[in-house]
Tab-separated table of C-alpha atoms in Angstrom:
chain	number	residue	atom	x	y	z
A	1	MET	CA	200.915	67.225	143.973
A	2	LYS	CA	197.441	66.089	142.962
A	3	THR	CA	197.042	62.815	141.243
A	4	PHE	CA	195.093	62.362	138.068
A	5	THR	CA	192.358	60.503	139.997
A	6	SER	CA	191.862	63.328	142.475
A	7	ILE	CA	191.663	65.907	139.704
A	8	LEU	CA	189.025	63.853	137.832
A	9	PHE	CA	186.972	63.386	140.979
A	10	SER	CA	187.024	67.161	141.680
A	11	ALA	CA	185.841	67.950	138.151
A	12	LEU	CA	182.943	65.497	138.381
A	13	PHE	CA	181.897	66.906	141.744
A	14	VAL	CA	181.806	70.486	140.398
A	15	ALA	CA	179.744	69.381	137.389
A	16	LEU	CA	177.217	67.584	139.563
A	17	VAL	CA	176.836	70.557	141.868
A	18	ALA	CA	176.380	73.083	139.001
A	19	ALA	CA	173.952	70.980	136.890
A	20	PRO	CA	170.705	71.563	138.817
A	21	GLY	CA	171.209	75.345	138.804
A	22	ALA	CA	171.856	75.366	135.093
A	23	SER	CA	168.753	73.322	134.442
A	24	ALA	CA	166.665	75.654	136.607
A	25	GLN	CA	168.112	78.667	134.819
A	26	LYS	CA	167.266	77.058	131.506
A	27	ARG	CA	163.736	76.408	132.686
A	28	ARG	CA	163.346	79.995	133.819
A	29	THR	CA	164.386	81.399	130.458
A	30	VAL	CA	161.906	79.320	128.430
A	31	LYS	CA	159.301	81.697	127.001
A	32	LYS	CA	155.671	80.827	127.527
A	33	PRO	CA	153.354	81.049	124.526
A	34	SER	CA	151.707	84.469	124.315
A	35	THR	CA	147.993	84.667	125.128
A	36	VAL	CA	145.586	86.684	122.917
A	37	ALA	CA	143.700	89.355	124.854
A	38	LYS	CA	139.950	88.692	124.825
A	39	THR	CA	137.582	91.472	123.782
A	40	PRO	CA	135.092	92.074	126.601
A	41	VAL	CA	131.520	91.167	125.648
A	42	GLU	CA	129.150	94.123	125.913
A	43	THR	CA	126.387	93.475	128.420
A	44	LYS	CA	123.117	94.995	127.279
A	45	SER	CA	120.570	96.380	129.670
A	46	ALA	CA	117.058	94.990	130.006
A	47	GLU	CA	115.709	98.107	128.286
A	48	GLN	CA	117.982	97.496	125.289
A	49	LEU	CA	116.932	93.859	125.067
A	50	ILE	CA	113.269	94.872	125.163
A	51	ASP	CA	113.842	97.426	122.404
A	52	GLU	CA	115.416	94.625	120.333
A	53	TYR	CA	112.398	92.326	120.982
A	54	ARG	CA	114.616	89.912	122.953
A	55	PHE	CA	111.950	89.661	125.616
A	56	ALA	CA	112.817	86.218	126.988
A	57	GLU	CA	116.456	87.261	127.547
A	58	ALA	CA	115.328	90.472	129.239
A	59	ALA	CA	112.978	88.552	131.551
A	60	ALA	CA	115.702	86.046	132.510
A	61	MET	CA	118.156	88.866	133.244
A	62	LEU	CA	115.663	90.755	135.390
A	63	GLN	CA	114.630	87.653	137.344
A	64	LYS	CA	118.295	86.950	138.096
A	65	GLN	CA	118.808	90.524	139.274
A	66	MET	CA	115.774	90.265	141.549
A	67	ALA	CA	116.994	86.962	143.024
A	68	THR	CA	120.447	88.441	143.662
A	69	ALA	CA	118.965	91.512	145.327
A	70	GLU	CA	116.774	89.330	147.550
A	71	ARG	CA	119.731	87.193	148.704
A	72	SER	CA	121.880	90.212	149.458
A	73	LYS	CA	118.953	92.142	150.925
A	74	LYS	CA	119.607	95.056	148.589
A	75	ALA	CA	116.968	97.345	147.136
A	76	LEU	CA	115.941	96.756	143.523
A	77	GLU	CA	116.515	99.315	140.801
A	78	PRO	CA	113.337	101.419	140.456
A	79	MET	CA	112.431	100.128	136.961
A	80	THR	CA	113.232	96.446	137.511
A	81	GLN	CA	109.709	95.216	138.190
A	82	GLU	CA	108.216	97.465	135.505
A	83	ASN	CA	110.689	96.179	132.926
A	84	LEU	CA	109.939	92.590	133.954
A	85	ARG	CA	106.251	93.263	133.355
A	86	ARG	CA	107.052	94.685	129.917
A	87	ALA	CA	109.354	91.782	129.050
A	88	ARG	CA	106.722	89.180	129.930
A	89	LEU	CA	104.021	91.106	128.062
A	90	GLY	CA	106.286	91.452	125.022
A	91	GLU	CA	107.081	87.744	125.087
A	92	ASN	CA	103.362	86.887	124.991
A	93	MET	CA	102.645	89.480	122.294
A	94	LEU	CA	105.501	88.230	120.111
A	95	ARG	CA	104.097	84.691	120.166
A	96	ALA	CA	100.792	86.077	118.844
A	97	THR	CA	102.155	88.364	116.106
A	98	GLU	CA	99.443	88.829	113.479
A	99	ARG	CA	99.975	88.312	109.744
A	100	VAL	CA	99.194	91.723	108.248
A	101	THR	CA	99.173	92.783	104.606
A	102	PHE	CA	100.557	96.309	104.313
A	103	VAL	CA	99.883	98.790	101.529
A	104	ASP	CA	102.442	101.522	102.191
A	105	SER	CA	103.892	103.850	104.817
A	106	LEU	CA	104.474	107.577	105.037
A	107	VAL	CA	106.724	109.547	107.417
A	108	VAL	CA	105.148	112.900	108.327
A	109	ASP	CA	105.575	115.725	110.818
A	110	ARG	CA	104.088	114.847	114.175
A	111	ALA	CA	102.813	118.413	114.496
A	112	ASP	CA	100.067	117.813	111.925
A	113	PHE	CA	99.903	114.040	111.354
A	114	TRP	CA	96.138	114.097	111.874
A	115	THR	CA	95.780	116.046	108.604
A	116	ARG	CA	97.651	113.374	106.636
A	117	LEU	CA	95.578	110.276	107.342
A	118	GLY	CA	93.604	110.375	104.099
A	119	LEU	CA	90.290	109.231	105.593
A	120	SER	CA	87.277	109.256	103.291
A	121	ALA	CA	84.443	111.703	103.985
A	122	ASP	CA	82.438	108.937	105.692
A	123	GLY	CA	85.321	108.139	108.032
A	124	GLY	CA	84.874	111.218	110.208
A	125	ARG	CA	87.533	113.752	111.130
A	126	LEU	CA	90.295	114.235	113.689
A	127	LEU	CA	90.776	117.602	115.365
A	128	THR	CA	93.133	118.934	117.993
A	129	ALA	CA	91.919	120.167	121.370
A	130	GLU	CA	91.949	123.734	120.067
A	131	GLY	CA	89.935	122.732	117.020
A	132	LEU	CA	87.417	120.992	119.230
A	133	LYS	CA	86.891	124.192	121.203
A	134	GLY	CA	85.828	125.811	117.935
A	135	ILE	CA	82.903	123.375	117.881
A	136	ILE	CA	82.163	123.041	121.600
A	137	PRO	CA	83.667	126.028	123.474
A	138	SER	CA	82.672	124.601	126.870
A	139	VAL	CA	84.702	121.401	126.457
A	140	ASP	CA	87.878	121.245	128.534
A	141	ALA	CA	89.845	118.928	126.237
A	142	ALA	CA	93.519	118.231	126.840
A	143	GLY	CA	94.242	115.298	124.509
A	144	GLU	CA	96.294	115.575	121.347
A	145	VAL	CA	93.432	114.706	118.975
A	146	ALA	CA	89.645	114.369	119.159
A	147	TYR	CA	87.362	112.409	116.844
A	148	VAL	CA	84.223	113.853	115.220
A	149	ASN	CA	81.962	111.465	113.299
A	150	ASP	CA	80.929	112.007	109.680
A	151	PHE	CA	77.640	113.726	110.610
A	152	GLY	CA	79.350	116.066	113.005
A	153	ASP	CA	76.927	115.177	115.806
A	154	ARG	CA	79.156	113.080	118.054
A	155	VAL	CA	82.623	113.710	119.416
A	156	VAL	CA	85.044	111.558	121.427
A	157	PHE	CA	87.955	113.292	123.136
A	158	ALA	CA	90.412	113.037	126.025
A	159	ALA	CA	90.114	115.230	129.108
A	160	PRO	CA	91.646	115.082	132.607
A	161	ASP	CA	89.737	113.259	135.338
A	162	THR	CA	89.808	114.146	139.030
A	163	ALA	CA	93.284	112.571	139.320
A	164	ARG	CA	94.479	114.685	136.347
A	165	LEU	CA	94.872	111.584	134.174
A	166	LEU	CA	93.544	111.747	130.605
A	167	LYS	CA	90.361	109.712	130.089
A	168	LEU	CA	87.997	109.470	127.128
A	169	PHE	CA	84.734	111.419	127.118
A	170	THR	CA	81.941	111.828	124.584
A	171	ALA	CA	79.327	114.465	123.783
A	172	ASP	CA	76.403	114.549	121.331
A	173	ARG	CA	74.960	117.423	119.359
A	174	LEU	CA	71.376	118.189	120.369
A	175	ALA	CA	68.804	120.500	118.808
A	176	ASP	CA	69.770	123.351	121.147
A	177	GLY	CA	73.511	122.698	121.438
A	178	TRP	CA	75.798	119.982	122.792
A	179	SER	CA	75.194	117.596	125.648
A	180	GLU	CA	77.354	117.627	128.736
A	181	PRO	CA	80.480	115.470	128.229
A	182	VAL	CA	80.139	111.965	129.667
A	183	ARG	CA	83.062	109.709	130.496
A	184	LEU	CA	83.153	106.441	128.547
A	185	GLU	CA	82.574	103.603	130.983
A	186	GLY	CA	84.462	100.315	130.991
A	187	LEU	CA	87.749	101.490	129.474
A	188	GLY	CA	91.007	100.159	130.828
A	189	ASP	CA	92.768	100.585	134.135
A	190	ALA	CA	92.197	103.503	136.491
A	191	GLU	CA	95.909	104.365	136.317
A	192	GLU	CA	96.235	104.542	132.526
A	193	MET	CA	96.311	107.599	130.257
A	194	GLN	CA	93.892	107.535	127.303
A	195	ASP	CA	93.973	109.550	124.069
A	196	TYR	CA	93.817	109.283	120.241
A	197	PRO	CA	90.238	107.947	119.866
A	198	PHE	CA	88.700	106.692	116.618
A	199	LEU	CA	85.115	105.460	116.478
A	200	CYS	CA	84.341	103.174	113.544
A	201	ALA	CA	81.386	103.706	111.215
A	202	ASP	CA	79.350	101.103	113.112
A	203	GLY	CA	79.280	103.481	116.085
A	204	VAL	CA	80.247	100.549	118.304
A	205	THR	CA	83.937	99.739	117.714
A	206	LEU	CA	86.374	102.142	119.360
A	207	TYR	CA	90.155	102.262	118.921
A	208	TYR	CA	92.268	104.421	121.195
A	209	GLY	CA	95.790	104.831	122.542
A	210	ALA	CA	96.577	104.099	126.184
A	211	GLN	CA	99.625	104.275	128.402
A	212	GLY	CA	99.313	102.065	131.454
A	213	PRO	CA	99.723	98.633	133.079
A	214	GLU	CA	98.769	96.743	129.904
A	215	SER	CA	100.942	98.765	127.508
A	216	LEU	CA	104.260	97.528	126.164
A	217	GLY	CA	105.640	100.875	125.103
A	218	GLY	CA	104.612	104.387	125.996
A	219	TYR	CA	101.253	104.345	124.214
A	220	ASP	CA	99.752	101.111	122.884
A	221	ILE	CA	96.660	100.815	120.689
A	222	PHE	CA	93.582	99.149	122.205
A	223	VAL	CA	90.199	98.176	120.788
A	224	THR	CA	86.847	97.846	122.541
A	225	ARG	CA	83.163	97.626	121.606
A	226	TYR	CA	80.088	99.195	123.082
A	227	ASN	CA	77.625	96.867	124.808
A	228	SER	CA	74.159	98.397	124.536
A	229	GLY	CA	72.860	95.934	127.120
A	230	THR	CA	75.158	97.204	129.878
A	231	GLY	CA	75.518	100.749	128.582
A	232	SER	CA	79.322	100.560	128.694
A	233	PHE	CA	82.256	99.325	126.665
A	234	VAL	CA	83.602	95.797	127.077
A	235	LYS	CA	87.099	95.222	128.444
A	236	PRO	CA	89.560	96.682	125.912
A	237	GLU	CA	92.090	94.425	124.199
A	238	ASN	CA	95.642	95.276	123.211
A	239	VAL	CA	95.687	94.925	119.393
A	240	GLY	CA	99.116	93.289	119.653
A	241	MET	CA	102.018	93.095	117.217
A	242	PRO	CA	102.946	94.312	114.655
A	243	PHE	CA	100.737	97.317	115.485
A	244	ASN	CA	102.165	97.817	118.971
A	245	SER	CA	105.839	98.003	119.917
A	246	PRO	CA	108.166	99.155	122.729
A	247	ALA	CA	107.860	102.650	121.187
A	248	ASN	CA	104.721	104.861	121.101
A	249	ASP	CA	101.886	103.554	118.935
A	250	PHE	CA	99.207	106.184	119.043
A	251	LEU	CA	96.216	105.771	116.807
A	252	MET	CA	94.407	103.204	114.657
A	253	ALA	CA	91.557	103.865	112.246
A	254	ILE	CA	89.528	101.635	109.927
A	255	ASP	CA	88.047	103.350	106.859
A	256	GLU	CA	85.050	101.292	105.778
A	257	THR	CA	84.686	103.187	102.478
A	258	THR	CA	88.185	102.446	101.212
A	259	GLY	CA	88.553	99.128	103.030
A	260	LEU	CA	91.864	100.279	104.506
A	261	GLY	CA	93.200	100.495	108.022
A	262	LEU	CA	95.971	102.749	109.256
A	263	PHE	CA	97.971	103.248	112.398
A	264	VAL	CA	100.383	105.915	113.589
A	265	THR	CA	103.650	105.147	115.414
A	266	ASP	CA	106.906	106.875	116.323
A	267	ARG	CA	109.044	103.709	116.199
A	268	ARG	CA	112.452	104.340	114.595
A	269	GLN	CA	111.550	108.010	114.070
A	270	PRO	CA	113.098	111.250	115.352
A	271	ALA	CA	111.173	113.171	117.999
A	272	ASP	CA	109.342	115.428	115.524
A	273	LYS	CA	108.218	112.669	113.115
A	274	VAL	CA	105.762	109.770	113.052
A	275	CYS	CA	105.090	107.055	110.487
A	276	ILE	CA	101.617	106.304	109.117
A	277	TYR	CA	101.212	102.694	107.959
A	278	ARG	CA	98.282	101.630	105.788
A	279	PHE	CA	97.163	97.998	105.813
A	280	ILE	CA	94.323	95.715	104.733
A	281	PRO	CA	92.101	94.813	107.714
A	282	SER	CA	91.205	91.156	108.126
A	283	ASP	CA	88.007	89.659	109.524
A	284	SER	CA	89.960	86.804	111.099
A	285	ARG	CA	93.183	87.151	113.063
A	286	GLU	CA	95.876	84.872	111.620
A	287	VAL	CA	99.146	84.646	113.561
A	288	TYR	CA	102.581	83.337	112.631
A	289	ASP	CA	103.209	79.662	113.392
A	290	LEU	CA	106.318	79.535	115.570
A	291	SER	CA	106.736	75.834	114.801
A	292	THR	CA	107.509	76.672	111.163
A	293	ALA	CA	108.761	80.268	111.301
A	294	THR	CA	112.049	81.182	112.947
A	295	GLU	CA	112.068	83.551	115.905
A	296	ALA	CA	114.220	85.986	113.929
A	297	ASP	CA	111.646	86.061	111.116
A	298	VAL	CA	108.753	86.660	113.505
A	299	ILE	CA	110.694	89.449	115.228
A	300	SER	CA	111.367	91.058	111.847
A	301	LYS	CA	107.645	90.913	110.988
A	302	ALA	CA	106.657	92.220	114.426
A	303	ARG	CA	109.082	95.137	114.084
A	304	ILE	CA	108.067	95.755	110.431
A	305	ASP	CA	111.736	95.824	109.484
A	306	ARG	CA	110.979	95.385	105.768
A	307	LEU	CA	107.596	96.497	104.493
A	308	ALA	CA	108.227	94.629	101.226
A	309	ASP	CA	108.180	91.296	103.110
A	310	CYS	CA	104.461	91.650	103.846
A	311	GLN	CA	103.149	94.036	101.213
A	312	ALA	CA	99.956	93.827	99.147
A	313	SER	CA	99.989	92.031	95.803
A	314	ASP	CA	99.454	93.768	92.456
A	315	ARG	CA	95.884	92.461	92.355
A	316	GLN	CA	95.150	93.793	95.836
A	317	MET	CA	96.714	97.154	94.992
A	318	ALA	CA	94.574	97.462	91.847
A	319	ALA	CA	91.411	96.901	93.909
A	320	ILE	CA	92.602	99.436	96.497
A	321	ARG	CA	93.205	102.094	93.833
A	322	GLU	CA	89.677	101.592	92.521
A	323	ARG	CA	88.190	102.062	95.979
A	324	LEU	CA	90.341	105.128	96.644
A	325	GLU	CA	89.321	106.674	93.343
A	326	ALA	CA	85.639	105.976	94.044
A	327	ALA	CA	85.966	107.540	97.495
A	328	GLY	CA	87.817	110.561	96.153
A	329	THR	CA	90.724	109.969	98.502
A	330	GLY	CA	94.343	110.716	97.588
A	331	GLU	CA	96.450	107.563	97.427
A	332	SER	CA	99.799	108.609	98.765
A	333	GLU	CA	99.581	111.467	101.219
A	334	GLY	CA	95.934	111.556	102.142
A	335	ALA	CA	93.164	114.046	101.686
A	336	ALA	CA	94.968	116.798	103.528
A	337	ALA	CA	98.204	116.407	101.597
A	338	GLY	CA	97.013	119.093	99.201
A	339	VAL	CA	96.465	121.649	101.986
A	340	LYS	CA	98.231	124.917	101.243
A	341	TYR	CA	98.836	127.766	103.645
A	342	VAL	CA	99.098	130.895	101.489
A	343	ILE	CA	101.252	133.462	103.286
A	344	SER	CA	101.844	135.791	100.345
A	345	ASP	CA	102.063	135.764	96.558
A	346	ARG	CA	105.533	134.246	96.848
A	347	VAL	CA	105.303	132.141	100.020
A	348	VAL	CA	103.071	129.062	100.221
A	349	TYR	CA	103.469	126.349	102.875
A	350	THR	CA	102.277	122.758	102.693
A	351	SER	CA	102.900	121.785	106.324
A	352	LEU	CA	102.460	123.346	109.750
A	353	ALA	CA	106.082	122.473	110.496
A	354	GLN	CA	107.219	125.078	107.941
A	355	PHE	CA	105.939	128.018	109.988
A	356	LYS	CA	108.580	130.186	111.642
A	357	ASP	CA	106.219	131.941	114.048
A	358	LYS	CA	104.576	129.833	116.761
A	359	ASN	CA	101.442	132.002	116.928
A	360	ALA	CA	101.113	131.960	113.147
A	361	ARG	CA	101.317	128.174	113.230
A	362	GLN	CA	98.587	128.065	115.859
A	363	ALA	CA	96.382	130.369	113.765
A	364	ALA	CA	96.958	128.141	110.714
A	365	GLN	CA	96.032	125.083	112.726
A	366	GLN	CA	92.822	126.679	113.997
A	367	MET	CA	91.985	127.838	110.473
A	368	LEU	CA	92.420	124.315	109.102
A	369	GLU	CA	90.402	122.745	111.900
A	370	ALA	CA	87.573	125.246	111.457
A	371	ARG	CA	87.583	124.570	107.720
A	372	THR	CA	87.451	120.811	108.356
A	373	SER	CA	84.571	121.282	110.807
A	374	LEU	CA	82.825	123.478	108.272
A	375	GLU	CA	82.948	120.685	105.704
A	376	VAL	CA	81.395	118.269	108.208
A	377	VAL	CA	78.634	120.713	109.164
A	378	GLU	CA	77.860	121.551	105.533
A	379	ARG	CA	77.459	117.850	104.668
A	380	LYS	CA	75.084	117.422	107.588
A	381	LEU	CA	73.214	120.555	106.540
A	382	ASP	CA	72.760	119.250	102.996
A	383	SER	CA	71.422	115.973	104.385
A	384	LEU	CA	68.923	117.758	106.641
A	385	ARG	CA	67.724	119.964	103.803
A	386	ARG	CA	67.036	116.908	101.656
A	387	GLN	CA	65.281	115.291	104.606
A	388	TYR	CA	63.164	118.416	105.152
A	389	GLY	CA	62.225	118.472	101.476
A	390	GLN	CA	60.832	114.952	101.751
A	391	LYS	CA	59.140	115.380	105.121
A	392	ARG	CA	58.744	118.750	106.797
A	393	SER	CA	59.049	118.835	110.560
A	394	ALA	CA	59.631	121.531	113.149
A	395	ALA	CA	62.548	119.617	114.702
A	396	THR	CA	64.358	119.307	111.374
A	397	ALA	CA	63.724	122.980	110.667
A	398	ARG	CA	65.309	123.938	113.995
A	399	ASP	CA	68.322	121.731	113.253
A	400	ILE	CA	68.740	123.404	109.881
A	401	VAL	CA	68.641	126.866	111.440
A	402	ASN	CA	71.187	125.855	114.085
A	403	LEU	CA	73.557	124.418	111.481
A	404	GLU	CA	73.204	127.477	109.265
A	405	GLN	CA	74.256	129.608	112.210
A	406	LYS	CA	77.144	127.229	112.810
A	407	THR	CA	78.367	127.552	109.226
A	408	VAL	CA	78.339	131.343	109.541
A	409	SER	CA	80.388	131.114	112.741
A	410	LEU	CA	82.890	128.642	111.260
A	411	ARG	CA	83.336	130.703	108.086
A	412	ARG	CA	84.126	133.708	110.251
A	413	VAL	CA	86.746	131.679	112.186
A	414	VAL	CA	88.324	130.495	108.920
A	415	SER	CA	88.539	134.058	107.605
A	416	GLU	CA	89.856	135.578	110.837
A	417	GLN	CA	92.468	132.881	111.500
A	418	SER	CA	93.620	132.899	107.886
A	419	LYS	CA	94.174	136.650	108.043
A	420	LEU	CA	95.965	136.401	111.389
A	421	MET	CA	98.159	133.553	110.065
A	422	ARG	CA	99.338	135.660	107.108
A	423	GLN	CA	100.005	138.757	109.215
A	424	LEU	CA	102.047	136.972	111.885
A	425	GLU	CA	104.092	134.819	109.505
A	426	SER	CA	104.798	137.702	107.112
A	427	ARG	CA	106.067	139.715	110.064
A	428	ALA	CA	108.339	136.847	111.100
A	429	LEU	CA	109.768	136.526	107.576
A	430	ASN	CA	110.500	140.248	107.171
């Protein structure tokens, strides 16, 4: 029979043996505080950062990728070095963003944007390659637009060189026809594509679009000036931001008569549209001071996020309206905004994009270009007739005869293409 002491000792022993297990079990059943799942941060590509004007971030990312590839002896992605070039160029351009006073903007069909620029009569005309052939049949032009000056005696256009890259050429009207096209010397890099020329009224300053080693986007706008001493153009300069962007910025023109500049871009536009911005040119280039302006504000100005943030004042707009009225230029949609393509008594188009039939559209385009060329030739003809009335000369008489023959030819083209346009489009609608 167990004594009370032995029983108490047994109970204490059992308790001591069981205690550690119970404590461990208790520790195992304690619930840990729940952790909130973190949302993964989206990593943007260098191309996306460039499109967002975050050039410094894009450059840092690309440099890191290149260093990693070098350490691991792996090949770089094909576009890495090109994107690094763009990022560094964009970073420099952003720091030099120009203060620009804008007038307005207009989104138009890319198919006929050149008809919507609203240039004054003294600003010259833009034609397509097909329209240029109506003036100079021998020209092998392949660019999207060509420039003809206000007198109709000089043309600048893009044509393929021996490497099949588009380069700018020029030709002059002579007494017995047109000169052989000559390539413009001194323009850009040998590897770049050139198009969208505009020669200012001074006959010296040339704007054009180029796609190459010094372009941020597809096409960037460049400016150069002719040096009569060397017989070539000086090294072109990228006109910078806000005119250029990671998108395509095609064409810039300065209309001396109206005192307005304009440029054409496809930034933030669908594939079949472009935006025409009008602005007030400045004699001096004033840039944003990054010590007082925030980077976000400069990016917004460079992107032209809000036109109202840098728009002309009421006083400036009043002066612009006066100049536009004096020049006889439409204020909102340009001189060609009133163009009508009469298909029938019931069908009238106001844009080439409205045509259903491709061949009818081409006929309408050739008709419009011939009509535009006719206006240029007729103005030149009037000028020569006045000149001949003041001082008769055999050379002027020959020029008058040549231009009279040209007007007859252009009127015939206008009539024939207009008739063909109506026939083809009416057939497509029926």
